[in-house]
Amino acid sequence: MLISALTTVIAVGAVLVVIGYRVFKAEGSAAIIDVTATLPKNARIISTATAGDRITVTIQIADSVEIRTFDSRTLQATGRLRFISE
């Protein structure tokens, strides 16, 4: 019975240590990032969406459609997909 009680106390202590660590080590509010993205002339944004840690922007440029993806933390471009009519 003593071994069981000791194991329970150690387990509860470990849980409290993990909770305390996460509370005090939490990432504070992130720094404000100001980014200006340029679009080609006569382009317009059709839609925006988020997926996990990515931001997707769908852009119509003349007769083609383009999807640009950005990292949501750094706002750096991560990819571009173009759809062109034949």
Short mmCIF file of N, CA and C in Angstrom, two decimals:
data_model
loop_
_atom_site.label_atom_id
_atom_site.label_comp_id
_atom_site.label_asym_id
_atom_site.label_seq_id
_atom_site.Cartn_x
_atom_site.Cartn_y
_atom_site.Cartn_z
N MET A 1 0.82 -1.18 0.00
CA MET A 1 0.00 0.00 0.00
C MET A 1 0.88 1.26 0.00
N LEU A 2 1.99 1.19 0.69
CA LEU A 2 2.92 2.32 0.73
C LEU A 2 3.50 2.59 -0.66
N ILE A 3 3.82 1.55 -1.40
CA ILE A 3 4.37 1.71 -2.76
C ILE A 3 3.32 2.33 -3.67
N SER A 4 2.07 1.91 -3.55
CA SER A 4 0.99 2.46 -4.37
C SER A 4 0.77 3.94 -4.07
N ALA A 5 0.78 4.31 -2.80
CA ALA A 5 0.58 5.70 -2.42
C ALA A 5 1.75 6.56 -2.91
N LEU A 6 2.97 6.05 -2.79
CA LEU A 6 4.14 6.78 -3.24
C LEU A 6 4.12 6.99 -4.76
N THR A 7 3.72 5.99 -5.50
CA THR A 7 3.60 6.09 -6.96
C THR A 7 2.56 7.13 -7.34
N THR A 8 1.45 7.16 -6.65
CA THR A 8 0.40 8.14 -6.92
C THR A 8 0.88 9.55 -6.64
N VAL A 9 1.58 9.76 -5.55
CA VAL A 9 2.10 11.08 -5.21
C VAL A 9 3.11 11.54 -6.26
N ILE A 10 3.98 10.66 -6.72
CA ILE A 10 4.97 11.01 -7.75
C ILE A 10 4.27 11.36 -9.06
N ALA A 11 3.24 10.59 -9.44
CA ALA A 11 2.51 10.86 -10.68
C ALA A 11 1.79 12.20 -10.63
N VAL A 12 1.13 12.49 -9.53
CA VAL A 12 0.42 13.77 -9.39
C VAL A 12 1.44 14.92 -9.39
N GLY A 13 2.56 14.74 -8.73
CA GLY A 13 3.61 15.76 -8.73
C GLY A 13 4.15 16.01 -10.13
N ALA A 14 4.33 14.95 -10.92
CA ALA A 14 4.83 15.11 -12.28
C ALA A 14 3.84 15.89 -13.13
N VAL A 15 2.55 15.61 -12.98
CA VAL A 15 1.52 16.34 -13.73
C VAL A 15 1.52 17.81 -13.34
N LEU A 16 1.63 18.11 -12.07
CA LEU A 16 1.65 19.50 -11.62
C LEU A 16 2.90 20.23 -12.12
N VAL A 17 4.03 19.55 -12.17
CA VAL A 17 5.26 20.16 -12.69
C VAL A 17 5.10 20.49 -14.17
N VAL A 18 4.52 19.59 -14.94
CA VAL A 18 4.31 19.83 -16.38
C VAL A 18 3.36 21.00 -16.59
N ILE A 19 2.28 21.04 -15.84
CA ILE A 19 1.32 22.15 -15.96
C ILE A 19 1.99 23.47 -15.59
N GLY A 20 2.72 23.49 -14.51
CA GLY A 20 3.42 24.71 -14.10
C GLY A 20 4.45 25.15 -15.13
N TYR A 21 5.17 24.21 -15.71
CA TYR A 21 6.15 24.53 -16.74
C TYR A 21 5.49 25.18 -17.95
N ARG A 22 4.38 24.62 -18.39
CA ARG A 22 3.70 25.16 -19.57
C ARG A 22 3.08 26.53 -19.29
N VAL A 23 2.62 26.76 -18.07
CA VAL A 23 2.03 28.06 -17.74
C VAL A 23 3.11 29.14 -17.73
N PHE A 24 4.24 28.86 -17.10
CA PHE A 24 5.28 29.87 -16.97
C PHE A 24 6.20 29.96 -18.18
N LYS A 25 6.22 28.96 -19.02
CA LYS A 25 7.08 28.96 -20.21
C LYS A 25 6.27 29.25 -21.47
N ALA A 26 5.01 29.66 -21.31
CA ALA A 26 4.15 29.93 -22.46
C ALA A 26 4.72 31.05 -23.30
N GLU A 27 4.56 30.91 -24.61
CA GLU A 27 5.01 31.96 -25.52
C GLU A 27 4.09 33.14 -25.35
N GLY A 28 4.65 34.28 -25.02
CA GLY A 28 3.85 35.49 -24.86
C GLY A 28 3.27 35.93 -26.19
N SER A 29 2.73 37.10 -26.21
CA SER A 29 2.19 37.59 -27.46
C SER A 29 3.33 37.83 -28.43
N ALA A 30 3.10 37.46 -29.67
CA ALA A 30 4.12 37.58 -30.70
C ALA A 30 4.31 39.04 -31.09
N ALA A 31 5.48 39.33 -31.60
CA ALA A 31 5.77 40.68 -32.07
C ALA A 31 4.90 40.97 -33.30
N ILE A 32 4.53 42.20 -33.45
CA ILE A 32 3.70 42.60 -34.59
C ILE A 32 4.59 42.67 -35.83
N ILE A 33 4.15 41.98 -36.87
CA ILE A 33 4.88 41.97 -38.13
C ILE A 33 4.07 42.76 -39.15
N ASP A 34 4.71 43.72 -39.78
CA ASP A 34 4.05 44.55 -40.78
C ASP A 34 4.66 44.23 -42.14
N VAL A 35 3.87 43.65 -43.03
CA VAL A 35 4.35 43.25 -44.34
C VAL A 35 3.44 43.83 -45.41
N THR A 36 4.04 44.33 -46.48
CA THR A 36 3.27 44.81 -47.63
C THR A 36 3.63 43.94 -48.82
N ALA A 37 2.65 43.23 -49.33
CA ALA A 37 2.87 42.38 -50.50
C ALA A 37 2.38 43.12 -51.73
N THR A 38 3.16 43.05 -52.79
CA THR A 38 2.78 43.73 -54.02
C THR A 38 2.12 42.74 -54.98
N LEU A 39 1.12 43.21 -55.67
CA LEU A 39 0.43 42.41 -56.67
C LEU A 39 0.74 42.96 -58.05
N PRO A 40 0.70 42.11 -59.06
CA PRO A 40 0.86 42.62 -60.42
C PRO A 40 -0.26 43.61 -60.77
N LYS A 41 -0.01 44.46 -61.74
CA LYS A 41 -0.99 45.45 -62.16
C LYS A 41 -2.25 44.76 -62.65
N ASN A 42 -3.41 45.29 -62.29
CA ASN A 42 -4.73 44.78 -62.65
C ASN A 42 -5.04 43.41 -62.04
N ALA A 43 -4.34 43.02 -61.00
CA ALA A 43 -4.63 41.77 -60.31
C ALA A 43 -5.63 42.04 -59.20
N ARG A 44 -6.43 41.02 -58.87
CA ARG A 44 -7.37 41.17 -57.76
C ARG A 44 -7.39 39.90 -56.94
N ILE A 45 -7.60 40.07 -55.65
CA ILE A 45 -7.66 38.94 -54.73
C ILE A 45 -9.05 38.34 -54.78
N ILE A 46 -9.12 37.04 -55.06
CA ILE A 46 -10.40 36.34 -55.13
C ILE A 46 -10.79 35.81 -53.76
N SER A 47 -9.83 35.18 -53.06
CA SER A 47 -10.15 34.64 -51.74
C SER A 47 -8.88 34.48 -50.91
N THR A 48 -9.07 34.34 -49.61
CA THR A 48 -7.98 34.03 -48.68
C THR A 48 -8.46 32.91 -47.77
N ALA A 49 -7.53 32.12 -47.28
CA ALA A 49 -7.87 31.03 -46.37
C ALA A 49 -6.65 30.68 -45.52
N THR A 50 -6.90 30.02 -44.41
CA THR A 50 -5.81 29.52 -43.57
C THR A 50 -5.92 28.01 -43.47
N ALA A 51 -4.78 27.37 -43.43
CA ALA A 51 -4.72 25.91 -43.29
C ALA A 51 -3.50 25.59 -42.44
N GLY A 52 -3.74 25.24 -41.19
CA GLY A 52 -2.64 24.94 -40.29
C GLY A 52 -1.81 26.18 -40.05
N ASP A 53 -0.53 26.12 -40.42
CA ASP A 53 0.34 27.28 -40.23
C ASP A 53 0.61 28.00 -41.55
N ARG A 54 -0.31 27.87 -42.50
CA ARG A 54 -0.17 28.52 -43.81
C ARG A 54 -1.35 29.44 -44.09
N ILE A 55 -1.10 30.50 -44.84
CA ILE A 55 -2.13 31.40 -45.32
C ILE A 55 -2.11 31.29 -46.84
N THR A 56 -3.27 31.07 -47.45
CA THR A 56 -3.34 30.98 -48.90
C THR A 56 -4.14 32.16 -49.44
N VAL A 57 -3.65 32.72 -50.52
CA VAL A 57 -4.30 33.86 -51.17
C VAL A 57 -4.49 33.48 -52.64
N THR A 58 -5.73 33.54 -53.11
CA THR A 58 -6.03 33.25 -54.51
C THR A 58 -6.17 34.57 -55.25
N ILE A 59 -5.40 34.71 -56.32
CA ILE A 59 -5.32 35.97 -57.06
C ILE A 59 -5.69 35.72 -58.53
N GLN A 60 -6.47 36.62 -59.09
CA GLN A 60 -6.77 36.55 -60.52
C GLN A 60 -5.95 37.62 -61.23
N ILE A 61 -5.15 37.17 -62.20
CA ILE A 61 -4.31 38.07 -62.98
C ILE A 61 -4.68 37.87 -64.45
N ALA A 62 -5.33 38.84 -65.03
CA ALA A 62 -5.79 38.77 -66.42
C ALA A 62 -6.62 37.51 -66.61
N ASP A 63 -6.15 36.56 -67.43
CA ASP A 63 -6.91 35.33 -67.70
C ASP A 63 -6.44 34.14 -66.87
N SER A 64 -5.52 34.35 -65.95
CA SER A 64 -5.00 33.24 -65.16
C SER A 64 -5.33 33.42 -63.68
N VAL A 65 -5.27 32.32 -62.96
CA VAL A 65 -5.50 32.33 -61.52
C VAL A 65 -4.24 31.81 -60.85
N GLU A 66 -3.88 32.44 -59.75
CA GLU A 66 -2.66 32.08 -59.03
C GLU A 66 -2.97 31.92 -57.56
N ILE A 67 -2.38 30.89 -56.94
CA ILE A 67 -2.52 30.68 -55.50
C ILE A 67 -1.14 30.88 -54.87
N ARG A 68 -1.06 31.81 -53.93
CA ARG A 68 0.19 32.06 -53.22
C ARG A 68 0.02 31.63 -51.77
N THR A 69 1.04 30.98 -51.22
CA THR A 69 0.99 30.54 -49.83
C THR A 69 2.07 31.25 -49.03
N PHE A 70 1.73 31.55 -47.77
CA PHE A 70 2.62 32.25 -46.87
C PHE A 70 2.66 31.53 -45.53
N ASP A 71 3.80 31.59 -44.85
CA ASP A 71 3.91 31.07 -43.49
C ASP A 71 3.22 32.05 -42.56
N SER A 72 2.31 31.57 -41.71
CA SER A 72 1.52 32.47 -40.87
C SER A 72 2.34 33.12 -39.75
N ARG A 73 3.46 32.55 -39.37
CA ARG A 73 4.27 33.14 -38.30
C ARG A 73 5.19 34.23 -38.82
N THR A 74 5.85 33.98 -39.95
CA THR A 74 6.82 34.93 -40.47
C THR A 74 6.30 35.76 -41.63
N LEU A 75 5.19 35.35 -42.21
CA LEU A 75 4.58 35.98 -43.39
C LEU A 75 5.50 35.95 -44.61
N GLN A 76 6.41 35.01 -44.64
CA GLN A 76 7.28 34.83 -45.80
C GLN A 76 6.58 33.94 -46.82
N ALA A 77 6.77 34.23 -48.10
CA ALA A 77 6.16 33.43 -49.16
C ALA A 77 6.76 32.03 -49.14
N THR A 78 5.89 31.01 -49.24
CA THR A 78 6.37 29.63 -49.24
C THR A 78 6.09 28.91 -50.55
N GLY A 79 5.22 29.46 -51.38
CA GLY A 79 4.96 28.80 -52.64
C GLY A 79 4.00 29.59 -53.51
N ARG A 80 3.99 29.20 -54.80
CA ARG A 80 3.11 29.84 -55.76
C ARG A 80 2.66 28.79 -56.78
N LEU A 81 1.37 28.75 -57.05
CA LEU A 81 0.80 27.80 -58.00
C LEU A 81 0.00 28.58 -59.01
N ARG A 82 0.33 28.44 -60.31
CA ARG A 82 -0.35 29.19 -61.36
C ARG A 82 -1.22 28.26 -62.19
N PHE A 83 -2.42 28.75 -62.53
CA PHE A 83 -3.32 28.07 -63.41
C PHE A 83 -3.51 28.94 -64.66
N ILE A 84 -3.12 28.42 -65.83
CA ILE A 84 -3.19 29.18 -67.07
C ILE A 84 -4.08 28.44 -68.06
N SER A 85 -4.97 29.17 -68.71
CA SER A 85 -5.82 28.57 -69.74
C SER A 85 -5.01 28.36 -71.01
N GLU A 86 -5.27 27.22 -71.65
CA GLU A 86 -4.57 26.93 -72.92
C GLU A 86 -5.39 27.40 -74.09
#
